[in-house]
Amino acid sequence: MSNKRTIRVVELFAGVGGFRIGLEGASDAYETIWNNQWEPSTRHQDASLVYQARFGRKGHSNKDINLVPTTDIPDHDLLVGGFPCQDYSVAATLSKSGGIEGKKGVLWWQIYRILDEKGDKRPQYIFFENVDRLVNSPATQRGRDFAIILASLADLGYIVEWRIINAADYGMPQRRRRTYIVGYQKNSVVAQKMEHMDDWVEYDGIMAKAFEFKAKPGTLSEFDIEGTIREVSANFNKEKRLSPFGNAGMIKDRHVYSVDADPVYDGPRQTLGGNLVDENLVPEEFFISAEDLPKWQYEKGAKKINRVSKEGYQYVFSEGGMAFPDYLDQPSRTIITGEGGTAPSRFKHVVKTKSGRYRRLLPIELERLNMFPDNHTYHPEVTDGRRAFLMGNALVCGIVEQIGKFLYSFIYDEAPVSSNPIFSNRDAKPMLDLGLFDDENKVLMVNRPKKQYTLDKAKHLLIGLVKKNNEEYFLKEEPAKIYYTGKTKSFPSTVAINKLYYFMPYIKEKGVRDLYLIRVARIGSKAEIHPNSQDEDPRLVFELEYLESLPEYVMLPLTRYWFKDTLLGRIIK
């Protein structure tokens, strides 16, 4: 490694950058110099779009990693990645888990290929994440997949430690269990600090320092993984019911030491309720209607259903009830990829608001439960449903941050410093951050009106309060208007600007009447119309074209934030 406090990082299977956020939150020394994100079998590369929007295009690869030559990947100090786990995910039954031999499990061998082909230039350190089931898969040969991974890394000269960590056990806002793997070359600074495997696993190692635990009595497992990788694949733990791997352990020179860990933590704890936004900022589409509520209650409830198998056998399918609504004073349940969309579902989160209404979670709230920055996945080309999918595939950044801190301190023997730490305090009234649009050169949205039009009740409508000194301007019958919001830092960030289509001015003591089409949404300032004001603070500017008016003014419960995001159909019905 270089003498400067720089740890060059390559991020594989990068998703939307969870490893990068966590590591940069741990120390400014972590510098991601190259990253790869490719989602097979899909034309729209949502995660890649988000990654580039947040971190830039430099060093980003949106190609199938199978087709990327190792020579195209720069030399680095730390290789990280949450390699795909679909074949043995908790979303599938164990009996159907294809394991490391499944379609996506083979991507593990791309990690191996890169490490192997780097030769004496392979990274000193590795850091991976996968589902907790990894140590038990596949169902027919418990622990075989993990044994292959550990043995192949040991053969490349790495000492490897692992922990299965539930983020909520250490105060984080989501119950998400994942396997974390950290390795270091035998000639590395970190490896020189290890003396005894048992002490390293339970007290002295990176994982033990980052996430304290107590070993469960009677769970010690110590053994060697023998034979070639092919022999390990064919014979490891064959015909045995249980995996020999505990949820904490390490391997050195093919010798394994592992135990089961009970977490030890007495610090602050985050909850689902502590990461929600104010009800007044929630777009109407996320609320569950009275008509649909019984469908959600059914999906969440206990049930027994008579079914017939393909072979014609009758059986009873049963499942227990789930909390409905979700508990606000506890960490959330695990976010899954199917979290988005309006269809009732057993697994989607539903919360009850102070007003008594039920609603789904916003993308910004799902981001918070994974400890991402607010609106990290916001992108004009990425839908709310896909944003939820991306969070279902993501990791909890706080876990990476904590491990990253101790990896740094073990390397440099000093405490890490970061200018981008992950903060746990969340604002219930998140406002627009123009930093999201620093690289955006075009207007946010342009709608070209037609001479003849048909109102689309499913389109989003923004209702904005008109200040007293502008009421006369908006009461005049003119074909075009311009509406300036207050300063952007007071504009709710839960309003998806790329979805806005219609606008209605709200006149105090009258309500709404006139309907406009939003032709352009852009950034402007008060100085555009009042040069003498010298007010250059950025504001949202909506260039409007008049469409029609309601028969009379309608009073609406406009929030104290001056804006209401709703659907046109809810107003004109």
Coordinates of C-alpha atoms in Angstrom, one line a residue:
M1 CA 0.0 0.0 0.0
S2 CA 1.1 3.6 -0.5
N3 CA 2.6 5.7 2.3
K4 CA -0.2 8.2 2.1
R5 CA -3.4 7.6 4.1
T6 CA -5.2 6.3 1.0
I7 CA -6.9 3.0 0.6
R8 CA -7.7 2.4 -3.0
V9 CA -11.1 0.6 -3.4
V10 CA -12.6 -1.4 -6.2
E11 CA -16.3 -2.0 -5.8
L12 CA -17.9 -5.0 -7.6
F13 CA -21.7 -5.6 -7.8
A14 CA -21.9 -2.0 -6.6
G15 CA -25.7 -1.5 -6.7
V16 CA -26.3 2.1 -5.7
G17 CA -23.1 2.4 -3.7
G18 CA -23.8 1.1 -0.2
F19 CA -20.2 -0.1 0.3
R20 CA -18.9 3.3 -0.9
I21 CA -21.2 5.3 1.4
G22 CA -20.3 3.1 4.4
L23 CA -16.5 3.2 3.7
E24 CA -16.5 7.0 3.0
G25 CA -18.5 7.4 6.2
A26 CA -15.8 5.5 8.1
S27 CA -12.7 7.4 6.8
D28 CA -11.6 9.9 4.1
A29 CA -8.8 7.4 3.3
Y30 CA -11.1 5.2 1.4
E31 CA -11.0 6.2 -2.3
T32 CA -13.2 4.2 -4.8
I33 CA -11.2 4.3 -8.0
W34 CA -13.2 1.8 -10.0
N35 CA -16.7 0.2 -9.7
N36 CA -18.9 -2.1 -11.7
Q37 CA -22.6 -2.4 -11.7
W38 CA -24.5 -4.5 -14.3
E39 CA -28.0 -6.0 -13.9
P40 CA -28.4 -8.9 -16.3
S41 CA -31.6 -9.5 -18.2
T42 CA -32.8 -5.9 -18.0
R43 CA -32.4 -3.0 -20.5
H44 CA -32.9 -0.2 -18.0
Q45 CA -29.9 -0.1 -15.7
D46 CA -31.5 1.7 -12.8
A47 CA -28.7 1.1 -10.2
S48 CA -26.0 2.2 -12.6
L49 CA -28.0 5.4 -13.4
V50 CA -28.3 6.2 -9.7
Y51 CA -24.6 5.4 -9.0
Q52 CA -23.4 7.6 -11.7
A53 CA -25.7 10.4 -10.7
R54 CA -24.4 10.4 -7.1
F55 CA -20.7 9.6 -7.6
G56 CA -20.0 10.6 -11.2
R57 CA -19.0 8.6 -14.3
K58 CA -15.3 8.4 -13.7
G59 CA -14.2 4.9 -13.0
H60 CA -17.7 3.5 -13.5
S61 CA -18.3 0.3 -15.5
N62 CA -21.8 -0.7 -16.6
K63 CA -20.7 -3.9 -18.3
D64 CA -21.2 -7.6 -17.5
I65 CA -18.4 -8.4 -15.1
N66 CA -17.9 -11.8 -16.9
L67 CA -16.8 -9.8 -20.0
V68 CA -14.5 -7.3 -18.2
P69 CA -10.8 -8.3 -18.5
T70 CA -8.9 -8.2 -15.2
T71 CA -6.4 -5.9 -17.0
D72 CA -9.1 -3.3 -17.2
I73 CA -9.5 -3.2 -13.4
P74 CA -6.9 -0.9 -11.8
D75 CA -4.6 -2.2 -9.0
H76 CA -6.2 -1.5 -5.7
D77 CA -5.8 -2.1 -1.9
L78 CA -9.3 -3.2 -1.0
L79 CA -11.8 -5.2 -3.1
V80 CA -15.4 -5.0 -1.9
G81 CA -18.8 -6.2 -3.1
G82 CA -22.1 -7.7 -2.2
F83 CA -22.0 -10.5 -4.7
P84 CA -25.4 -11.6 -6.0
C85 CA -27.3 -13.9 -3.7
Q86 CA -30.6 -14.6 -5.5
D87 CA -30.1 -18.3 -5.6
Y88 CA -30.0 -18.7 -1.9
S89 CA -31.9 -15.7 -0.7
V90 CA -34.4 -15.8 2.2
A91 CA -37.0 -15.0 -0.4
A92 CA -36.7 -18.6 -1.7
T93 CA -37.3 -21.8 0.2
L94 CA -34.2 -23.7 1.2
S95 CA -35.1 -26.8 -0.9
K96 CA -35.2 -24.6 -4.0
S97 CA -31.9 -22.8 -3.4
G98 CA -29.4 -23.5 -6.2
G99 CA -26.6 -22.2 -4.1
I100 CA -23.2 -21.3 -5.5
E101 CA -23.8 -23.6 -8.5
G102 CA -27.0 -21.7 -9.4
K103 CA -27.2 -19.1 -12.2
K104 CA -26.1 -16.1 -10.2
G105 CA -24.0 -18.0 -7.7
V106 CA -21.4 -18.5 -10.4
L107 CA -20.6 -14.8 -10.1
W108 CA -18.5 -15.7 -7.1
W109 CA -16.0 -17.1 -9.5
Q110 CA -15.6 -13.7 -11.1
I111 CA -14.3 -12.4 -7.7
Y112 CA -12.0 -15.4 -7.6
R113 CA -10.9 -14.8 -11.2
I114 CA -10.0 -11.2 -10.5
L115 CA -8.1 -12.0 -7.3
D116 CA -6.3 -14.9 -9.0
E117 CA -5.3 -13.0 -12.2
K118 CA -4.0 -10.0 -10.2
G119 CA -1.3 -12.3 -8.9
D120 CA 1.3 -10.5 -6.7
K121 CA -0.7 -7.3 -7.3
R122 CA -3.9 -8.7 -5.8
P123 CA -5.4 -6.4 -3.1
Q124 CA -4.1 -6.8 0.5
Y125 CA -7.7 -6.6 1.8
I126 CA -11.2 -7.9 0.8
F127 CA -14.6 -7.1 2.2
F128 CA -17.8 -8.9 1.0
E129 CA -21.5 -9.1 2.0
N130 CA -24.1 -11.8 1.3
V131 CA -27.3 -13.3 2.8
D132 CA -27.1 -15.0 6.2
R133 CA -28.1 -18.3 4.5
L134 CA -24.8 -18.5 2.8
V135 CA -23.2 -20.5 5.6
N136 CA -25.9 -23.1 5.4
S137 CA -26.4 -23.5 1.6
P138 CA -27.3 -25.6 -0.3
A139 CA -30.0 -27.6 1.4
T140 CA -28.6 -30.9 0.2
Q141 CA -25.1 -30.3 1.5
R142 CA -25.1 -27.8 4.4
G143 CA -22.2 -25.3 4.4
R144 CA -20.7 -26.5 1.1
D145 CA -20.9 -23.1 -0.6
F146 CA -19.3 -21.3 2.2
A147 CA -16.6 -23.9 2.5
I148 CA -15.8 -23.4 -1.2
I149 CA -15.5 -19.6 -0.8
L150 CA -13.3 -19.9 2.3
A151 CA -11.1 -22.5 0.9
S152 CA -10.6 -20.7 -2.4
L153 CA -9.7 -17.5 -0.6
A154 CA -7.3 -19.3 1.7
D155 CA -5.6 -20.8 -1.3
L156 CA -5.0 -17.3 -2.6
G157 CA -3.2 -16.4 0.6
Y158 CA -6.0 -14.7 2.6
I159 CA -6.8 -15.0 6.2
V160 CA -10.6 -14.6 6.4
E161 CA -13.0 -13.8 9.2
W162 CA -16.8 -13.6 9.0
R163 CA -19.9 -12.6 11.1
I164 CA -23.6 -12.9 10.5
I165 CA -24.9 -9.6 11.8
N166 CA -28.5 -8.4 12.3
A167 CA -28.2 -4.6 12.0
A168 CA -31.0 -4.1 14.5
D169 CA -29.0 -5.9 17.2
Y170 CA -26.5 -3.0 17.1
G171 CA -29.0 -0.1 17.2
M172 CA -29.6 0.3 13.5
P173 CA -33.1 0.9 12.1
Q174 CA -33.8 -2.4 10.2
R175 CA -33.8 -6.1 11.2
R176 CA -31.6 -7.2 8.4
R177 CA -29.3 -10.3 8.8
R178 CA -26.4 -10.6 6.5
T179 CA -23.1 -12.4 6.3
Y180 CA -20.0 -10.1 6.3
I181 CA -16.6 -11.4 5.2
V182 CA -13.3 -9.6 5.7
G183 CA -10.0 -11.0 4.6
Y184 CA -6.3 -9.9 4.5
Q185 CA -3.2 -11.2 2.9
K186 CA -0.9 -13.2 5.3
N187 CA 1.9 -10.6 4.7
S188 CA -0.4 -7.6 5.5
V189 CA -0.2 -5.3 8.5
V190 CA -3.4 -6.6 9.9
A191 CA -2.3 -10.3 9.6
Q192 CA 0.8 -9.6 11.6
K193 CA -1.3 -8.6 14.6
M194 CA -3.1 -11.9 14.9
E195 CA -1.7 -14.5 17.4
H196 CA -4.3 -17.0 18.3
M197 CA -7.4 -17.7 16.3
D198 CA -9.7 -18.1 19.3
D199 CA -8.7 -14.8 20.7
W200 CA -9.0 -13.1 17.3
V201 CA -12.5 -14.4 16.6
E202 CA -13.9 -13.6 20.1
Y203 CA -12.0 -10.5 21.2
D204 CA -9.1 -9.1 19.2
G205 CA -10.2 -9.2 15.5
I206 CA -11.8 -6.6 13.3
M207 CA -15.2 -8.2 13.5
A208 CA -15.0 -8.7 17.3
K209 CA -14.0 -5.1 17.8
A210 CA -16.6 -3.6 15.4
F211 CA -19.5 -5.7 16.8
E212 CA -18.9 -7.0 20.3
F213 CA -20.4 -10.4 21.2
K214 CA -20.3 -13.3 23.6
A215 CA -19.8 -16.9 22.3
K216 CA -22.6 -19.3 23.0
P217 CA -21.4 -22.1 25.2
G218 CA -21.0 -25.5 23.5
T219 CA -21.0 -24.0 19.9
L220 CA -17.2 -24.2 19.2
S221 CA -16.5 -25.9 15.8
E222 CA -12.9 -26.4 14.7
F223 CA -11.8 -28.4 11.6
D224 CA -9.8 -28.3 8.4
I225 CA -11.3 -28.0 4.9
E226 CA -9.4 -30.6 2.9
G227 CA -9.0 -31.5 -0.8
T228 CA -9.2 -29.6 -4.0
I229 CA -12.0 -27.2 -4.6
R230 CA -13.7 -29.8 -6.8
E231 CA -13.4 -32.3 -4.0
V232 CA -14.7 -29.8 -1.5
S233 CA -17.7 -29.2 -3.8
A234 CA -18.4 -32.9 -4.1
N235 CA -17.8 -34.1 -0.5
F236 CA -17.9 -31.3 2.1
N237 CA -20.3 -32.2 4.9
K238 CA -22.1 -34.7 2.7
E239 CA -25.2 -36.4 4.2
K240 CA -25.1 -34.3 7.4
R241 CA -28.1 -32.2 8.5
L242 CA -26.3 -29.2 10.0
S243 CA -23.6 -26.8 8.8
P244 CA -20.4 -26.9 10.8
F245 CA -20.1 -23.1 10.4
G246 CA -21.2 -20.9 13.3
N247 CA -22.3 -17.3 12.8
A248 CA -18.8 -16.0 13.8
G249 CA -15.4 -17.4 12.8
M250 CA -12.3 -17.4 10.7
I251 CA -10.1 -19.5 8.4
K252 CA -6.3 -19.5 8.2
D253 CA -4.4 -22.0 6.0
R254 CA -7.6 -24.0 5.5
H255 CA -8.1 -24.4 9.3
V256 CA -11.5 -23.1 10.6
Y257 CA -12.4 -21.8 14.0
S258 CA -16.0 -20.8 14.6
V259 CA -18.6 -20.2 17.3
D260 CA -22.2 -18.9 17.5
A261 CA -22.3 -15.3 18.7
D262 CA -24.8 -13.5 20.9
P263 CA -24.6 -9.7 20.3
V264 CA -23.5 -7.4 23.1
Y265 CA -24.8 -3.8 22.7
D266 CA -26.1 -1.1 25.0
G267 CA -26.0 2.0 22.9
P268 CA -28.8 4.1 21.3
R269 CA -31.3 2.3 19.1
Q270 CA -33.2 3.6 16.0
T271 CA -36.8 2.7 15.2
L272 CA -39.0 2.7 12.2
G273 CA -41.0 5.6 13.6
G274 CA -37.9 7.7 14.1
N275 CA -37.2 7.5 10.3
L276 CA -40.6 8.5 9.0
V277 CA -41.4 11.9 7.5
D278 CA -44.2 14.2 8.6
E279 CA -47.6 13.0 7.4
N280 CA -48.3 16.3 5.8
L281 CA -45.4 15.7 3.4
V282 CA -46.6 12.3 2.2
P283 CA -48.0 12.3 -1.4
E284 CA -51.6 11.1 -1.5
E285 CA -50.7 8.0 -3.7
F286 CA -48.9 6.4 -0.7
F287 CA -52.1 6.3 1.5
I288 CA -54.2 3.2 1.5
S289 CA -57.9 3.8 0.6
A290 CA -60.7 2.6 2.7
E291 CA -61.7 0.3 -0.1
D292 CA -58.3 -1.4 -0.3
L293 CA -57.7 -1.6 3.5
P294 CA -59.5 -5.0 3.9
K295 CA -57.3 -6.5 1.2
W296 CA -54.2 -5.4 3.1
Q297 CA -55.6 -6.8 6.4
Y298 CA -56.3 -10.1 4.7
E299 CA -52.7 -10.3 3.3
K300 CA -51.2 -9.6 6.7
G301 CA -53.5 -11.9 8.6
A302 CA -53.2 -15.6 9.6
K303 CA -54.7 -18.0 7.1
K304 CA -55.2 -21.6 6.2
I305 CA -55.9 -22.4 2.6
N306 CA -56.8 -25.8 1.0
R307 CA -54.5 -26.5 -2.0
V308 CA -53.8 -29.3 -4.4
S309 CA -50.2 -30.1 -5.5
K310 CA -49.2 -30.7 -9.2
E311 CA -49.3 -34.4 -8.4
G312 CA -53.0 -34.1 -7.2
Y313 CA -52.4 -34.3 -3.4
Q314 CA -54.5 -32.1 -1.2
Y315 CA -52.8 -30.2 1.5
V316 CA -53.4 -27.1 3.8
F317 CA -51.2 -24.1 3.3
S318 CA -51.0 -22.1 6.5
E319 CA -49.2 -19.0 7.6
G320 CA -49.2 -16.9 10.7
G321 CA -50.3 -13.3 11.1
M322 CA -48.0 -10.3 10.8
A323 CA -48.1 -7.0 12.6
F324 CA -50.5 -4.6 11.0
P325 CA -49.7 -1.9 11.0
D326 CA -45.9 -2.2 11.6
Y327 CA -44.6 -1.3 15.0
L328 CA -43.2 2.3 15.1
D329 CA -41.2 1.8 18.3
Q330 CA -39.1 -1.0 16.9
P331 CA -36.7 -1.4 14.0
S332 CA -38.4 -2.2 10.8
R333 CA -38.7 -5.6 9.2
T334 CA -36.3 -6.6 6.4
I335 CA -36.9 -4.6 3.2
I336 CA -37.5 -6.9 0.2
T337 CA -37.2 -6.1 -3.5
G338 CA -41.1 -6.2 -3.8
E339 CA -41.6 -3.3 -1.4
G340 CA -42.8 -0.9 -4.1
G341 CA -46.1 -0.6 -5.8
T342 CA -49.7 -0.1 -4.6
A343 CA -50.9 -3.8 -4.7
P344 CA -51.7 -5.2 -1.2
S345 CA -48.9 -7.5 0.0
R346 CA -48.0 -9.5 3.1
F347 CA -44.4 -8.3 3.1
K348 CA -44.7 -4.6 2.4
H349 CA -44.5 -2.2 5.3
V350 CA -47.6 -0.3 6.3
V351 CA -47.7 2.4 9.0
K352 CA -50.5 4.1 10.7
T353 CA -50.3 7.9 10.8
K354 CA -51.3 10.3 13.6
S355 CA -54.5 11.1 11.8
G356 CA -55.5 7.4 11.7
R357 CA -54.8 6.7 8.0
Y358 CA -52.7 3.8 6.8
R359 CA -49.9 4.3 4.3
R360 CA -47.0 2.6 2.5
L361 CA -43.4 3.8 3.0
L362 CA -41.8 6.4 0.8
P363 CA -38.6 5.7 -1.1
I364 CA -36.8 8.2 1.2
E365 CA -37.9 6.2 4.3
L366 CA -36.7 3.0 2.8
E367 CA -33.4 4.7 2.1
R368 CA -33.2 5.8 5.8
L369 CA -33.8 2.2 7.0
N370 CA -30.7 1.2 5.0
M371 CA -28.9 4.3 6.4
F372 CA -28.5 5.9 2.9
P373 CA -28.6 9.7 2.5
D374 CA -32.1 11.1 1.9
N375 CA -33.2 10.8 -1.8
H376 CA -30.0 8.9 -2.7
T377 CA -31.9 6.8 -5.3
Y378 CA -33.9 9.8 -6.7
H379 CA -33.4 10.0 -10.5
P380 CA -35.8 11.3 -13.1
E381 CA -35.6 8.0 -15.0
V382 CA -36.1 5.7 -11.9
T383 CA -39.6 5.0 -10.7
D384 CA -40.7 4.8 -7.1
G385 CA -41.2 1.1 -7.5
R386 CA -37.7 0.6 -8.8
R387 CA -36.3 2.8 -6.0
A388 CA -37.9 0.4 -3.5
F389 CA -36.4 -2.6 -5.5
L390 CA -33.0 -1.0 -5.2
M391 CA -33.3 -0.7 -1.4
G392 CA -34.5 -4.3 -1.2
N393 CA -31.2 -5.3 -2.8
A394 CA -29.1 -3.0 -0.7
L395 CA -27.1 -3.4 2.5
V396 CA -27.2 -1.4 5.7
C397 CA -24.5 1.2 5.3
G398 CA -23.9 1.6 9.0
I399 CA -22.6 -2.0 9.2
V400 CA -20.0 -1.2 6.5
E401 CA -19.1 2.1 8.2
Q402 CA -18.4 0.4 11.5
I403 CA -16.3 -2.4 9.9
G404 CA -14.5 0.2 7.8
K405 CA -13.5 2.2 10.8
F406 CA -11.8 -0.8 12.5
L407 CA -10.2 -2.0 9.3
Y408 CA -8.6 1.5 9.0
S409 CA -7.5 1.6 12.6
F410 CA -5.9 -1.9 12.3
I411 CA -4.0 -0.8 9.2
Y412 CA -2.8 2.6 10.5
D413 CA -2.9 2.3 14.3
E414 CA -4.9 5.5 14.6
A415 CA -8.6 6.5 14.8
P416 CA -10.2 7.2 11.4
V417 CA -11.6 10.6 10.5
S418 CA -14.4 11.2 7.9
S419 CA -15.9 14.3 6.5
N420 CA -18.9 12.3 5.4
P421 CA -20.0 10.3 8.4
I422 CA -23.4 8.5 8.4
F423 CA -25.7 10.4 10.7
S424 CA -28.6 8.6 12.5
N425 CA -30.7 11.7 13.2
R426 CA -33.4 12.1 10.5
D427 CA -35.5 15.2 9.7
A428 CA -39.2 14.6 9.7
K429 CA -39.6 17.5 7.3
P430 CA -36.9 16.8 4.6
M431 CA -36.6 19.7 2.2
L432 CA -35.2 19.9 -1.3
D433 CA -31.4 19.5 -1.7
L434 CA -30.2 21.2 -4.9
G435 CA -27.0 19.2 -4.6
L436 CA -29.0 16.4 -6.2
F437 CA -29.0 18.4 -9.4
D438 CA -25.5 19.7 -9.5
D439 CA -24.8 17.9 -12.7
E440 CA -28.2 18.5 -14.3
N441 CA -27.8 20.9 -17.2
K442 CA -31.3 20.6 -18.7
V443 CA -34.6 21.7 -17.2
L444 CA -36.2 19.2 -14.9
M445 CA -39.3 18.7 -17.0
V446 CA -40.9 20.0 -20.1
N447 CA -44.5 19.3 -21.1
R448 CA -45.5 20.6 -24.5
P449 CA -49.3 21.4 -24.5
K450 CA -51.5 20.6 -27.5
K451 CA -54.2 22.9 -28.8
Q452 CA -56.7 20.2 -27.8
Y453 CA -56.2 18.4 -24.6
T454 CA -57.8 15.7 -22.4
L455 CA -57.3 15.9 -18.7
D456 CA -55.5 13.0 -17.2
K457 CA -56.8 12.4 -13.7
A458 CA -53.9 10.1 -12.9
K459 CA -51.3 12.8 -13.4
H460 CA -49.7 14.5 -10.4
L461 CA -51.0 18.0 -9.4
L462 CA -49.1 20.5 -7.3
I463 CA -51.1 23.0 -5.3
G464 CA -49.1 26.0 -4.2
L465 CA -50.1 28.9 -1.9
V466 CA -50.2 32.3 -3.5
K467 CA -48.8 35.1 -1.3
K468 CA -51.1 38.1 -0.7
N469 CA -49.1 40.5 -2.9
N470 CA -49.4 38.0 -5.9
E471 CA -53.1 37.2 -5.6
E472 CA -54.1 39.9 -8.1
Y473 CA -51.7 38.4 -10.7
F474 CA -53.2 35.0 -10.4
L475 CA -56.8 36.2 -10.4
K476 CA -56.3 37.8 -13.8
E477 CA -57.4 35.7 -16.8
E478 CA -54.2 35.2 -18.8
P479 CA -53.0 32.2 -20.8
A480 CA -49.6 32.0 -19.2
K481 CA -48.3 32.5 -15.7
I482 CA -45.0 32.0 -13.8
Y483 CA -45.1 30.7 -10.2
Y484 CA -42.1 31.1 -7.9
T485 CA -41.8 28.9 -4.8
G486 CA -40.2 30.1 -1.7
K487 CA -36.5 29.2 -1.3
T488 CA -35.8 25.7 -2.3
K489 CA -34.6 24.7 1.2
S490 CA -38.3 25.0 2.3
F491 CA -39.7 22.9 -0.5
P492 CA -40.5 19.3 0.6
S493 CA -38.1 16.8 -0.9
T494 CA -40.9 14.2 -0.8
V495 CA -42.5 15.9 -3.8
A496 CA -41.2 14.2 -7.0
I497 CA -40.6 17.1 -9.3
N498 CA -40.3 14.8 -12.3
K499 CA -43.8 13.6 -11.8
L500 CA -45.5 17.0 -11.6
Y501 CA -47.8 17.7 -14.5
Y502 CA -50.6 20.2 -13.4
F503 CA -50.6 23.2 -11.1
M504 CA -53.4 25.0 -9.2
P505 CA -52.8 28.2 -7.3
Y506 CA -54.3 28.3 -3.8
I507 CA -55.8 31.7 -2.9
K508 CA -56.2 32.3 0.8
E509 CA -59.8 32.3 2.0
K510 CA -60.9 31.1 -1.5
G511 CA -59.1 27.8 -2.2
V512 CA -58.4 26.5 -5.7
R513 CA -60.1 27.0 -9.0
D514 CA -57.8 27.5 -12.0
L515 CA -55.9 24.6 -13.5
Y516 CA -52.6 25.0 -15.3
L517 CA -50.3 22.8 -17.2
I518 CA -46.7 22.9 -16.0
R519 CA -44.7 23.6 -19.2
V520 CA -41.3 23.9 -17.5
A521 CA -40.0 23.3 -14.0
R522 CA -36.6 24.9 -13.5
I523 CA -34.3 26.7 -11.0
G524 CA -34.5 30.4 -10.8
S525 CA -34.3 33.3 -8.3
K526 CA -36.3 36.3 -7.2
A527 CA -33.8 38.6 -8.8
E528 CA -35.2 37.5 -12.2
I529 CA -38.3 39.6 -11.7
H530 CA -37.0 42.0 -9.0
P531 CA -33.4 42.8 -9.9
N532 CA -33.1 45.4 -7.2
S533 CA -33.8 42.8 -4.5
Q534 CA -30.4 41.2 -5.1
D535 CA -32.1 37.9 -4.0
E536 CA -30.1 35.2 -5.7
D537 CA -31.3 32.4 -3.5
P538 CA -32.4 29.4 -5.7
R539 CA -36.1 28.8 -6.0
L540 CA -38.2 26.4 -8.0
V541 CA -39.9 28.2 -11.0
F542 CA -42.9 26.8 -12.8
E543 CA -43.8 28.2 -16.2
L544 CA -47.6 27.6 -16.5
E545 CA -50.2 27.5 -19.3
Y546 CA -53.8 27.9 -18.4
L547 CA -56.2 25.0 -19.2
E548 CA -59.5 25.6 -17.5
S549 CA -61.3 26.4 -14.3
L550 CA -63.6 24.6 -11.8
P551 CA -67.1 26.0 -11.6
E552 CA -66.2 27.6 -8.3
Y553 CA -63.5 27.8 -5.8
V554 CA -62.9 24.7 -3.6
M555 CA -61.4 24.9 -0.2
L556 CA -58.8 22.3 0.6
P557 CA -56.7 21.4 3.7
L558 CA -53.4 22.9 2.5
T559 CA -50.6 21.9 4.8
R560 CA -48.6 24.4 6.8
Y561 CA -45.8 23.7 4.3
W562 CA -47.7 25.6 1.6
F563 CA -47.6 22.8 -0.9
K564 CA -49.8 19.8 -1.6
D565 CA -48.8 17.0 -3.9
T566 CA -51.9 15.1 -5.1
L567 CA -53.5 13.6 -8.2
L568 CA -55.8 15.7 -10.4
G569 CA -58.6 13.1 -10.1
R570 CA -58.8 13.7 -6.4
I571 CA -59.6 17.4 -7.0
I572 CA -61.9 17.4 -10.0
K573 CA -64.0 14.5 -9.0

